[in-house]
PDB file of C-alpha atoms and ligand atoms in Angstrom:
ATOM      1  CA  UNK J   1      28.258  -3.123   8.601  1.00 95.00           C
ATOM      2  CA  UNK J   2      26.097  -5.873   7.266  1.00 97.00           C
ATOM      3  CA  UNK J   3      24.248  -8.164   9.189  1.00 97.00           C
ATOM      4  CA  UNK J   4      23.604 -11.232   7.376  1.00 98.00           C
ATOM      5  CA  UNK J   5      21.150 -13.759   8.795  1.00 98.00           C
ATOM      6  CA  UNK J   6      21.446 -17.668   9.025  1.00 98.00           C
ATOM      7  CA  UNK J   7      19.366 -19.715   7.152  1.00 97.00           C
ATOM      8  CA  UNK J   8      17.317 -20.107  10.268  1.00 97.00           C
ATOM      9  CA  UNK J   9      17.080 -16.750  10.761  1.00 98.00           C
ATOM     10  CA  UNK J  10      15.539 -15.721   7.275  1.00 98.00           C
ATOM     11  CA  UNK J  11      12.600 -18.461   8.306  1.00 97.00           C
ATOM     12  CA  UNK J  12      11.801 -16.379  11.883  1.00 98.00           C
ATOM     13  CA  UNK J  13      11.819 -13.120   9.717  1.00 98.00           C
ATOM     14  CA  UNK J  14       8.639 -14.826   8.288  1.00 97.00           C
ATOM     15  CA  UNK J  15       7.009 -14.958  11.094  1.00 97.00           C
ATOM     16  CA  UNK J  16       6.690 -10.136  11.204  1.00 98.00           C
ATOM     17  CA  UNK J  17       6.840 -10.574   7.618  1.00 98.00           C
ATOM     18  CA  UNK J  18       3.282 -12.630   7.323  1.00 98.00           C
ATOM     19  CA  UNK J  19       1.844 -10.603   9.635  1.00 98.00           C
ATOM     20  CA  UNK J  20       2.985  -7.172   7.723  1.00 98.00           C
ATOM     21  CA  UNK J  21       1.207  -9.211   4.846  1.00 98.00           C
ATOM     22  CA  UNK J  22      -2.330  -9.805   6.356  1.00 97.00           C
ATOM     23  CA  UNK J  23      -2.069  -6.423   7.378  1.00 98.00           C
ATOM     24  CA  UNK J  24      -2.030  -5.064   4.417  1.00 98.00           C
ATOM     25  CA  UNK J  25      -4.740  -7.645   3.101  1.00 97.00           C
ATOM     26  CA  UNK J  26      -6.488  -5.929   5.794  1.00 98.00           C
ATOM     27  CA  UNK J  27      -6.235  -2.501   4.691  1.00 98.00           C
ATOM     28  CA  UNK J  28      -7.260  -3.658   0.948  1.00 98.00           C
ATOM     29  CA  UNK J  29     -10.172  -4.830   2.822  1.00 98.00           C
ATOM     30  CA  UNK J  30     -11.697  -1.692   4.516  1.00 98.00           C
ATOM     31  CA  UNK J  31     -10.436   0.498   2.200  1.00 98.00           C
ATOM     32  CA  UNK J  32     -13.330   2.606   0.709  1.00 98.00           C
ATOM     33  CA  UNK J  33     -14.257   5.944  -0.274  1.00 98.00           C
ATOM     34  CA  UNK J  34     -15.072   7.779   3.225  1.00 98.00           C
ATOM     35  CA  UNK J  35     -12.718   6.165   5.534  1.00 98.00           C
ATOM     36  CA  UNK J  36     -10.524   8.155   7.649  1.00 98.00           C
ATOM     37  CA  UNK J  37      -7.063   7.204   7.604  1.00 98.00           C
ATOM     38  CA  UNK J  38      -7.033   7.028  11.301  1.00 98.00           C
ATOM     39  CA  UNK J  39      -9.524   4.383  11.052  1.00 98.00           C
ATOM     40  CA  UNK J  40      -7.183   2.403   8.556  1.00 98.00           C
ATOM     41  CA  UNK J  41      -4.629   3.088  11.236  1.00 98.00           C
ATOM     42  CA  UNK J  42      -6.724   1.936  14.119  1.00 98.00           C
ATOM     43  CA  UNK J  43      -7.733  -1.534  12.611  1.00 98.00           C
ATOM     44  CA  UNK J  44      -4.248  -2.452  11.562  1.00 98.00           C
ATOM     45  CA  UNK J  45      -2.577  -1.662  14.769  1.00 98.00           C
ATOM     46  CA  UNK J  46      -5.411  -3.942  16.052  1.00 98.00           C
ATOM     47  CA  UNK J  47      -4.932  -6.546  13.735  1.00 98.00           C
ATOM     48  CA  UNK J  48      -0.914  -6.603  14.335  1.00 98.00           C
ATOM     49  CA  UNK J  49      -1.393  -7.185  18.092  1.00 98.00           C
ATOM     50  CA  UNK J  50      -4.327  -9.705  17.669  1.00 98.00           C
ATOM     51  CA  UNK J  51      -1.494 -11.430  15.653  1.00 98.00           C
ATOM     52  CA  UNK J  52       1.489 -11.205  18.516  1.00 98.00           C
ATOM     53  CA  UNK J  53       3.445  -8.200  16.704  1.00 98.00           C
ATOM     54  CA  UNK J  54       4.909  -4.588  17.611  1.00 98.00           C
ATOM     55  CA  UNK J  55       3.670  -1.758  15.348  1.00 98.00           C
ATOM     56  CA  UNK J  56       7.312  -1.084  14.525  1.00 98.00           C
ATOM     57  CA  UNK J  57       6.893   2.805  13.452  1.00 97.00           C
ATOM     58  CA  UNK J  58       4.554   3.863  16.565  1.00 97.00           C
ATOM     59  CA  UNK J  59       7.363   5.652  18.929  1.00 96.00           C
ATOM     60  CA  UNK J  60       9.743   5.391  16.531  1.00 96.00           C
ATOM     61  CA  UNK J  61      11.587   8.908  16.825  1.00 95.00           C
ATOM     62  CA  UNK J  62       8.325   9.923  17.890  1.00 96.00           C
ATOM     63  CA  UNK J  63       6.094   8.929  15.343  1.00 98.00           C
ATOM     64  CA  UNK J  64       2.720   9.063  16.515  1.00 97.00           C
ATOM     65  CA  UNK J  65       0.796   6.169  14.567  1.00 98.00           C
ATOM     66  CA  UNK J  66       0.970   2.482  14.047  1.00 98.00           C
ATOM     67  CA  UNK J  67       0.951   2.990  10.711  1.00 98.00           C
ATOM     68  CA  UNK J  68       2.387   5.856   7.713  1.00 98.00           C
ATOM     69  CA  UNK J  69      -0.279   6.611   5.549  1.00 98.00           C
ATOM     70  CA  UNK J  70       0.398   9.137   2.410  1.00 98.00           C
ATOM     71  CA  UNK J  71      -2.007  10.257   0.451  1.00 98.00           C
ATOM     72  CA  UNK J  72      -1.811  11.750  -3.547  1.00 98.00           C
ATOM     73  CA  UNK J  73       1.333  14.377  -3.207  1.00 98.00           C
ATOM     74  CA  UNK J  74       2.416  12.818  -0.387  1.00 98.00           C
ATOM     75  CA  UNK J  75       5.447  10.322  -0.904  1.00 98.00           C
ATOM     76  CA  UNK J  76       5.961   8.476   2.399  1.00 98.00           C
ATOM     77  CA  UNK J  77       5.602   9.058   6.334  1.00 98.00           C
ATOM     78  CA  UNK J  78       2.237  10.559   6.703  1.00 98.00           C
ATOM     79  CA  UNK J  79       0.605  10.571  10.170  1.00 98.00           C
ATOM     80  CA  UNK J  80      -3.185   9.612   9.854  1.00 98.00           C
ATOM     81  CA  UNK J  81      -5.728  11.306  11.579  1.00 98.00           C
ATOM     82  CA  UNK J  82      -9.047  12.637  10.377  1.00 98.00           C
ATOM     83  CA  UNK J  83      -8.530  12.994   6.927  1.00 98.00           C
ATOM     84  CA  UNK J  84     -11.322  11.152   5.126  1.00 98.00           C
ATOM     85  CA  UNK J  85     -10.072   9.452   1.855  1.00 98.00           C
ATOM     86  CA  UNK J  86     -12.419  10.605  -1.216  1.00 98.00           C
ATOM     87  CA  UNK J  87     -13.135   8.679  -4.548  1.00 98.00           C
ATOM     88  CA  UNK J  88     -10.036   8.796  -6.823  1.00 98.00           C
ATOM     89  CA  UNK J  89      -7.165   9.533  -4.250  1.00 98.00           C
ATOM     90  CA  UNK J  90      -4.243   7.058  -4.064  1.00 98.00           C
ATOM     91  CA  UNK J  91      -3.090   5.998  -0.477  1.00 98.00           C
ATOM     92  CA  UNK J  92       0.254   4.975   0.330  1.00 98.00           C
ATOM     93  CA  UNK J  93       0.234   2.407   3.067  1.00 98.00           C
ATOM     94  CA  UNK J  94       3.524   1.635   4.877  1.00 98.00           C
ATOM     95  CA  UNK J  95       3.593  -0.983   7.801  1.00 98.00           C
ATOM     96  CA  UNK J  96       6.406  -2.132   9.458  1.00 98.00           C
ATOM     97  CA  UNK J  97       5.854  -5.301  12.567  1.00 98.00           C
ATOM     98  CA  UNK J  98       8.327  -6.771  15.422  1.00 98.00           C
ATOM     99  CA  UNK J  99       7.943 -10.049  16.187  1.00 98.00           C
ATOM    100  CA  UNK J 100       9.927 -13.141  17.436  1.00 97.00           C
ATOM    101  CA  UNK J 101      12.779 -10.182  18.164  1.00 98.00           C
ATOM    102  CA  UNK J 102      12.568  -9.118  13.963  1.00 98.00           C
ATOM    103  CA  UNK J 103      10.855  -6.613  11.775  1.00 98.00           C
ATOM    104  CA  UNK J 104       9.184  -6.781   8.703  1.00 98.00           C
ATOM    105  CA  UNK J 105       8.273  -3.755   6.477  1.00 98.00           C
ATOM    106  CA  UNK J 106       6.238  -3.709   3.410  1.00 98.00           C
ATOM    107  CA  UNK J 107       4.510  -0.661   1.995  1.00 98.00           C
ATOM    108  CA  UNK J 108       1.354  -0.953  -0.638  1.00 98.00           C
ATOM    109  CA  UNK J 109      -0.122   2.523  -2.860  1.00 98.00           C
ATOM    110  CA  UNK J 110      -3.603   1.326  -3.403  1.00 98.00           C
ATOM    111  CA  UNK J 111      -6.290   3.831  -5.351  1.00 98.00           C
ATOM    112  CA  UNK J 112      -9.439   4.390  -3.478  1.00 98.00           C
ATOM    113  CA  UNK J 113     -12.534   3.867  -5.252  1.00 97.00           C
ATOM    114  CA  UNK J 114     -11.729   4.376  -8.707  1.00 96.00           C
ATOM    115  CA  UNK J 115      -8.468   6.425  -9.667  1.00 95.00           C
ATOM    116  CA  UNK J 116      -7.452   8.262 -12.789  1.00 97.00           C
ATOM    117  CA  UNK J 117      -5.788   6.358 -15.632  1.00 97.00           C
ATOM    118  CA  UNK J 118      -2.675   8.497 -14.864  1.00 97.00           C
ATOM    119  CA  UNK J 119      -2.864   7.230 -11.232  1.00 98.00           C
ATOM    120  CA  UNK J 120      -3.405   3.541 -11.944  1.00 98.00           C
ATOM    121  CA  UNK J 121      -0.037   3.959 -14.727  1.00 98.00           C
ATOM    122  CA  UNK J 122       1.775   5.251 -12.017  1.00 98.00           C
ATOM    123  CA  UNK J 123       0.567   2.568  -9.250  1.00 98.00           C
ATOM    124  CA  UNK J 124       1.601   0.031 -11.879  1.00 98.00           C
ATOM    125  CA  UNK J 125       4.666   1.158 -13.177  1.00 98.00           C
ATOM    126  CA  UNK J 126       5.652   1.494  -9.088  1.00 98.00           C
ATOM    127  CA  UNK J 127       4.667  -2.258  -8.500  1.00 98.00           C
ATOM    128  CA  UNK J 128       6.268  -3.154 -11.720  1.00 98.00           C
ATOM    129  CA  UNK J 129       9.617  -1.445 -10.508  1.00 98.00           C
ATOM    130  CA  UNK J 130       9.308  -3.070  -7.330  1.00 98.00           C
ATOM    131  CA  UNK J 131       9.297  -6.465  -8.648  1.00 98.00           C
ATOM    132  CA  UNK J 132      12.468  -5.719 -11.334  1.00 98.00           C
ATOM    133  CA  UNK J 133      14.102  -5.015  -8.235  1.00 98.00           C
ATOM    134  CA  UNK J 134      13.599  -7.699  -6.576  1.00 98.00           C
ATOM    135  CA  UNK J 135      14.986  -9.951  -8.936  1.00 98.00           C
ATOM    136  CA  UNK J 136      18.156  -8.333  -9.671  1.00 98.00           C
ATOM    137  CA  UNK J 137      18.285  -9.278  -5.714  1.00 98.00           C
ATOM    138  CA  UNK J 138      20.341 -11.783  -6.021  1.00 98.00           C
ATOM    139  CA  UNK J 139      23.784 -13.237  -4.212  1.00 98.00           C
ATOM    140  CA  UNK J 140      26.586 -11.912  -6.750  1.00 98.00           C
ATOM    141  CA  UNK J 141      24.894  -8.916  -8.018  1.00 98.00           C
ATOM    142  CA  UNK J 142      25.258  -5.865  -6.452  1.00 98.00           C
ATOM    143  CA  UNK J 143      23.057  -3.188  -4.984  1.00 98.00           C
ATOM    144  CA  UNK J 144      23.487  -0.941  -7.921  1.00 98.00           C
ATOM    145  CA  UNK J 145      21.907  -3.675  -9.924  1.00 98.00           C
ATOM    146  CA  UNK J 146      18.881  -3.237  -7.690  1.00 98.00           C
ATOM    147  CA  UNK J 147      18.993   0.584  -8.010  1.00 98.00           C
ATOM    148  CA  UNK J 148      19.850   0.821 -11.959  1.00 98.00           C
ATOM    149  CA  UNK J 149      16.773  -1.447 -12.550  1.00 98.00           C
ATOM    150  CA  UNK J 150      14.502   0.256 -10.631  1.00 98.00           C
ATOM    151  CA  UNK J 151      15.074   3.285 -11.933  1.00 98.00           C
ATOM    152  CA  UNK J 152      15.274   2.592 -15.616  1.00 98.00           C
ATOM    153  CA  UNK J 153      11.927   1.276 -15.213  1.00 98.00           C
ATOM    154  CA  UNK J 154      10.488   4.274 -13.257  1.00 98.00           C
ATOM    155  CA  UNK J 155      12.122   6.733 -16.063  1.00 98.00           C
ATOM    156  CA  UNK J 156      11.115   4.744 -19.136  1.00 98.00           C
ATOM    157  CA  UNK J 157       7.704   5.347 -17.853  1.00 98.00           C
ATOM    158  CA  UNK J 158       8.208   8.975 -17.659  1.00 98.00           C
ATOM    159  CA  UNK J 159       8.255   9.089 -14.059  1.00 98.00           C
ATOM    160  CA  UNK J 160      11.238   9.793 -11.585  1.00 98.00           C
ATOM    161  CA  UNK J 161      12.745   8.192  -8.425  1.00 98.00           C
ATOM    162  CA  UNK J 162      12.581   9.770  -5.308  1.00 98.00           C
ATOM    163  CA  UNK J 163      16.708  10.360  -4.707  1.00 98.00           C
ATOM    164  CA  UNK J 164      16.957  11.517  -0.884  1.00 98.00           C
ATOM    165  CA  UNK J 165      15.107   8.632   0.807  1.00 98.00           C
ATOM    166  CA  UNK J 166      16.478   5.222   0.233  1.00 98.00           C
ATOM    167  CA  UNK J 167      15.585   1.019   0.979  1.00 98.00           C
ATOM    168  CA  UNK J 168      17.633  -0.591   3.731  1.00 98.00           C
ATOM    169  CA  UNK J 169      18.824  -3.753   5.157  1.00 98.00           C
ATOM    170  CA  UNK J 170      16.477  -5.286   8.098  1.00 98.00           C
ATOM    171  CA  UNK J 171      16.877  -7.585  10.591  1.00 98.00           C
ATOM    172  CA  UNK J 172      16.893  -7.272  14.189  1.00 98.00           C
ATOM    173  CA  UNK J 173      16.879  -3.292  13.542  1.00 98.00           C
ATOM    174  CA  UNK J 174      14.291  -1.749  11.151  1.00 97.00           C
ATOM    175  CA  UNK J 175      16.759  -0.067   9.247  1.00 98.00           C
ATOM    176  CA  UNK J 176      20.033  -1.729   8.532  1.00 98.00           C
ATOM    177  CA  UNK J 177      22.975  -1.098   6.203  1.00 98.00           C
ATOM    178  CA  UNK J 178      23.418  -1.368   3.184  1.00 98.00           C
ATOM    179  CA  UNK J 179      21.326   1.230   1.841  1.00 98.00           C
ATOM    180  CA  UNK J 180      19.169   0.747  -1.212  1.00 98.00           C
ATOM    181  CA  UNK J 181      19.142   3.489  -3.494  1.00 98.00           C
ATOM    182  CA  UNK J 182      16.458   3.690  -6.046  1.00 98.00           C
ATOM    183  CA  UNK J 183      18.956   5.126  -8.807  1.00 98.00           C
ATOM    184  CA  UNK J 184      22.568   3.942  -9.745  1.00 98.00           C
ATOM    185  CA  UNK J 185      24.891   1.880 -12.045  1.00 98.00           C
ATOM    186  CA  UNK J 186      24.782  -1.906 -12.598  1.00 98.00           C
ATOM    187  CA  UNK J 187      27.901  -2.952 -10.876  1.00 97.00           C
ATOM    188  CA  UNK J 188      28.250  -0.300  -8.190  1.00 98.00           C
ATOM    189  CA  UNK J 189      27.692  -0.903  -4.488  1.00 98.00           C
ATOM    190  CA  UNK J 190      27.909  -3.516  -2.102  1.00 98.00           C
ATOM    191  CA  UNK J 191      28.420  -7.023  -3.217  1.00 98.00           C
ATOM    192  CA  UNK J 192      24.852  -9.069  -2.514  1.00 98.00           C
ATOM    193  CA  UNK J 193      25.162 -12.360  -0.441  1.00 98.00           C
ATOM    194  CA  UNK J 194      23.117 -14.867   0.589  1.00 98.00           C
ATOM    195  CA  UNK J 195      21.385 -13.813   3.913  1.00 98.00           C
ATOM    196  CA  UNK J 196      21.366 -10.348   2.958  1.00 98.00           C
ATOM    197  CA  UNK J 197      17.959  -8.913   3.807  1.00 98.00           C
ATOM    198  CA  UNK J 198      16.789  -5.883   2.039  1.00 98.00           C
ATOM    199  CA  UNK J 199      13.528  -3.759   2.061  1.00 98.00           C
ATOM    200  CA  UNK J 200      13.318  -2.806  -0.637  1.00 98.00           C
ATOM    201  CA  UNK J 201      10.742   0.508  -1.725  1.00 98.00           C
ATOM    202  CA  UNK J 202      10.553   2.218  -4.761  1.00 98.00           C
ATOM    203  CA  UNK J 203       9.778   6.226  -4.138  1.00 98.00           C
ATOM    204  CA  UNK J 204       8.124   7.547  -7.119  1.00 98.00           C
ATOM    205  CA  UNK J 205       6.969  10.677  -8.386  1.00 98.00           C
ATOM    206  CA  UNK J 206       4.833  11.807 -11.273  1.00 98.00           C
ATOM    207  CA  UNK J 207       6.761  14.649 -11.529  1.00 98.00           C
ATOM    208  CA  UNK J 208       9.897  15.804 -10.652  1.00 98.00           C
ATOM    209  CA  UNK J 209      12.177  13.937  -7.977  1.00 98.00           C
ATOM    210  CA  UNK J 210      12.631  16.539  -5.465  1.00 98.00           C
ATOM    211  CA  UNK J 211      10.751  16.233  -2.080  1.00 98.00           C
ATOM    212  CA  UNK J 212       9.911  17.996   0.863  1.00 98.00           C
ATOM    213  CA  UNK J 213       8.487  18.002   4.622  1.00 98.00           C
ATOM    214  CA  UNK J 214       5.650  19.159   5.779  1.00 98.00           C
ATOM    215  CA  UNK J 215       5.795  21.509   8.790  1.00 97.00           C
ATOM    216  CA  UNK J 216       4.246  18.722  10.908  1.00 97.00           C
ATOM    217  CA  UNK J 217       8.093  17.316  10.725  1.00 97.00           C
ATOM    218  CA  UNK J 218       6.989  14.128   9.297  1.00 98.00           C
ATOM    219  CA  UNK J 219       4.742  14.254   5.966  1.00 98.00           C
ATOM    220  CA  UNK J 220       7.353  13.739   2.499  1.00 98.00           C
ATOM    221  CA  UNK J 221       5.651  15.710  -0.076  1.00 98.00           C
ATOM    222  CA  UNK J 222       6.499  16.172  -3.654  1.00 98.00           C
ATOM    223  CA  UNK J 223       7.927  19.568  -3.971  1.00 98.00           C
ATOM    224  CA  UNK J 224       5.944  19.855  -7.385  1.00 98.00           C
ATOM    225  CA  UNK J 225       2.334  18.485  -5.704  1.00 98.00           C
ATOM    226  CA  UNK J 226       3.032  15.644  -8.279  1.00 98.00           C
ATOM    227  CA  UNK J 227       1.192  12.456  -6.805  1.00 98.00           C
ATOM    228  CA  UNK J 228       3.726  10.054  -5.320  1.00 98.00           C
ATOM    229  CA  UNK J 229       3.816   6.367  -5.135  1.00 98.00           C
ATOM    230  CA  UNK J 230       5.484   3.720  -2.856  1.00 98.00           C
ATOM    231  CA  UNK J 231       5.807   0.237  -3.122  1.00 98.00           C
ATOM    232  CA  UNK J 232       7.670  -2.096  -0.660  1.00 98.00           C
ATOM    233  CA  UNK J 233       9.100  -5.577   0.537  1.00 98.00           C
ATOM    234  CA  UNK J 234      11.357  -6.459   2.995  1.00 98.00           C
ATOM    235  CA  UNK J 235      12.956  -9.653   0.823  1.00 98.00           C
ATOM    236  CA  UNK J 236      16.064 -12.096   1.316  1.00 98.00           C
ATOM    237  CA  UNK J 237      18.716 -12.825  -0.813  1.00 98.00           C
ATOM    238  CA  UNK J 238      19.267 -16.563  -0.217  1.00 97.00           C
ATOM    239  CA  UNK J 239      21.131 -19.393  -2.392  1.00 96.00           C
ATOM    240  CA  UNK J 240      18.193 -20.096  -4.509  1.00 96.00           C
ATOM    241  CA  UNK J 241      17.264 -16.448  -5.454  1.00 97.00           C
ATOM    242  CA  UNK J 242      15.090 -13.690  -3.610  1.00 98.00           C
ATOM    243  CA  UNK J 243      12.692 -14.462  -1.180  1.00 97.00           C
ATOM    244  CA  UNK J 244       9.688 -12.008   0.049  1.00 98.00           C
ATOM    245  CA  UNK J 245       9.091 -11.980   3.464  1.00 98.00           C
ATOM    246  CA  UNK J 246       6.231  -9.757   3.346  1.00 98.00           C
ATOM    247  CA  UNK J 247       4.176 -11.685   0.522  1.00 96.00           C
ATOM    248  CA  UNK J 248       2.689 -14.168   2.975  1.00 84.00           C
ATOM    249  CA  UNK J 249       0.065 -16.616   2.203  1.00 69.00           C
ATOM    250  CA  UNK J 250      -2.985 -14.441   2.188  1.00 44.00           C
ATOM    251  CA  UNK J 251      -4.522 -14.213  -1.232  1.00 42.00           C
ATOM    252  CA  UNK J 252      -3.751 -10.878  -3.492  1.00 42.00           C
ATOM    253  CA  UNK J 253      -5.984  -8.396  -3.751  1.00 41.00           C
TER     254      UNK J 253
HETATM  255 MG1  LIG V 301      11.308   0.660   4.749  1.00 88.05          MG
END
C-alpha cells in the first residue's frame, strides 16, 4: 500500500532530509586518502545526533554501523571498520536519518583522492541517471518512467543496472512501497501522485548486473569485481514537480 503524505508532511520530511544532506557535506569534507571508513562512520553518526537525528541503518536487522560504506566492487551495504581508503578508490556513502518521527535517505559515490577516468565516467553517468530519474518523478507518470529512464541512461553509457536491489517509498518507515526498480518500460507500474515519496538510488555496475554477498551477510559485491556505483535521494512528487528532500541548503561539493 502507498502512503502518501500531506502537504505538511512533505515539509517535516525536510527536517531528516537536511540533516542526511550536511551529512554527506560532511563526509565530502574529511574524505581523504588514509581515512578509515570507520572514521567516516564515526564523525557522521556524530554529526547526525549533534543535529537531533537517529542513524536510521544502525540496528536495523542488525546492521552494525551508522552508516553503509562500499568501496570499488562493492555496490551497497558495506559495514566500515578499519579499512583505510587509498588514492584512486571510489566510496559509496549511504546515510539514512529519523527525525521529527521520518526518515531521510540519500546515498553519494565520491572518488578519493584522484580516481581513474573510467571511475569518474562511471560516478558521472550514476549522478547523471539519478537526476533523469528524478524528473520523470512526476504526478501522472508512472514508476516505470522512473525505471526506463534510468536505465537507458546507465546502458547508453555502457554500464548496467543493478536488477535485484531496488528504490522505495519513505515516510514514516525507511522502506515503503512502491518499489523503484532501476530497469522497466515507460508506462508500467504504479501510477505517481502527488505526495508520493520515493528514494530513489541508481545501482550501477561497470560490468555486468549480477551481484552478490559477502560472507559477512551484509557487503553487495559485483559478482564480476566490476566497480559499482550508487547514487541516491529520497524526493517528493508534489503538484509542482519533484522535490529533493535530501539536497538541503548546504553548498555542493
Ligand atoms: Mg534507500
Amino acid at each position: 500500500m502507498i502512503l502518501l503524505k500531506s502537504p505538511r508532511e512533505v515539509q517535516q520530511m525536510l527536517h531528516p532530509g537536511e540533516i542526511v544532506a550536511g551529512a554527506h557535506h560532511r563526509v565530502r569534507e574529511i574524505l581523504r586518502p588514509g581515512i578509515t571508513t570507520g572514521e567516516i562512520d564515526r564523525e557522521v553518526e556524530r554529526y547526525i545526533r549533534e543535529k537531533g537525528g537517529r542513524p536510521a541503518f544502525k540496528g536495523y536487522r542488525g546492521f552494525p554501523a551508522a552508516v553503509c560504506i562500499s568501496v570499488d566492487f562493492e555496490v551497497v551495504h558495506g559495514i566500515p571498520g578499519r579499512r583505510v581508503l587509498g588514492d584512486g578508490e571510489i566510496v559509496g556513502v549511504d546515510i539514512g536519518v529519523k527525525a521529527g518521527g521520518f526518515y531521510g535517505d540519500a546515498a553519494q559515490t565520491l572518488p578519493v583522492g584522484k580516481a581513474s577516468a573510467e571511475a569518474e565516467g562511471l560516478l558521472r553517468v550514476t549522478r547523471e541517471a539519478l537526476y533523469l530519474g528524478i524528473e520523470s518523478a512526476r504526478a501522472g507518470n508512472r514508476v516505470g518512467d522512473i525505471s526506463h529512464a534510468i536505465q537507458t541512461h546507465v546502458e547508453d553509457a555502457g554500464f548496467s543496472v543493478v536488477r535485484d536491489l531496488v528504490g522505495h517509498g519513505i515516510g514514516r518507515s525507511m522502506h515503503e512501497d512502491p518499489r523503484v526498480p532501476n530497469f522497466g518500460m515507460p508506462g508500467e507500474g504504479p501510477e505517481l501522485k502527488a505526495g508520493m515519496v520515493l528514494a530513489i538510488e541508481p545501482m550501477v555496475n561497470a560490468g555486468a548486473h549480477e551481484i552478490e554477498m559477502l560472507d559477512d551477510g551484509w557487503t553487495v559485491v559485483t559478482r564480476d569485481r566490476s566497480p559499482s556505483a550508487h547514487f541516491e535521494h529520497s524526493v517528493a512528487v508534489t503538484e509542482d514537480g519533484p522535490v529533493i528532500l535530501t539536497e538541503g541548503a548546504v553548498p555542493a561539493a
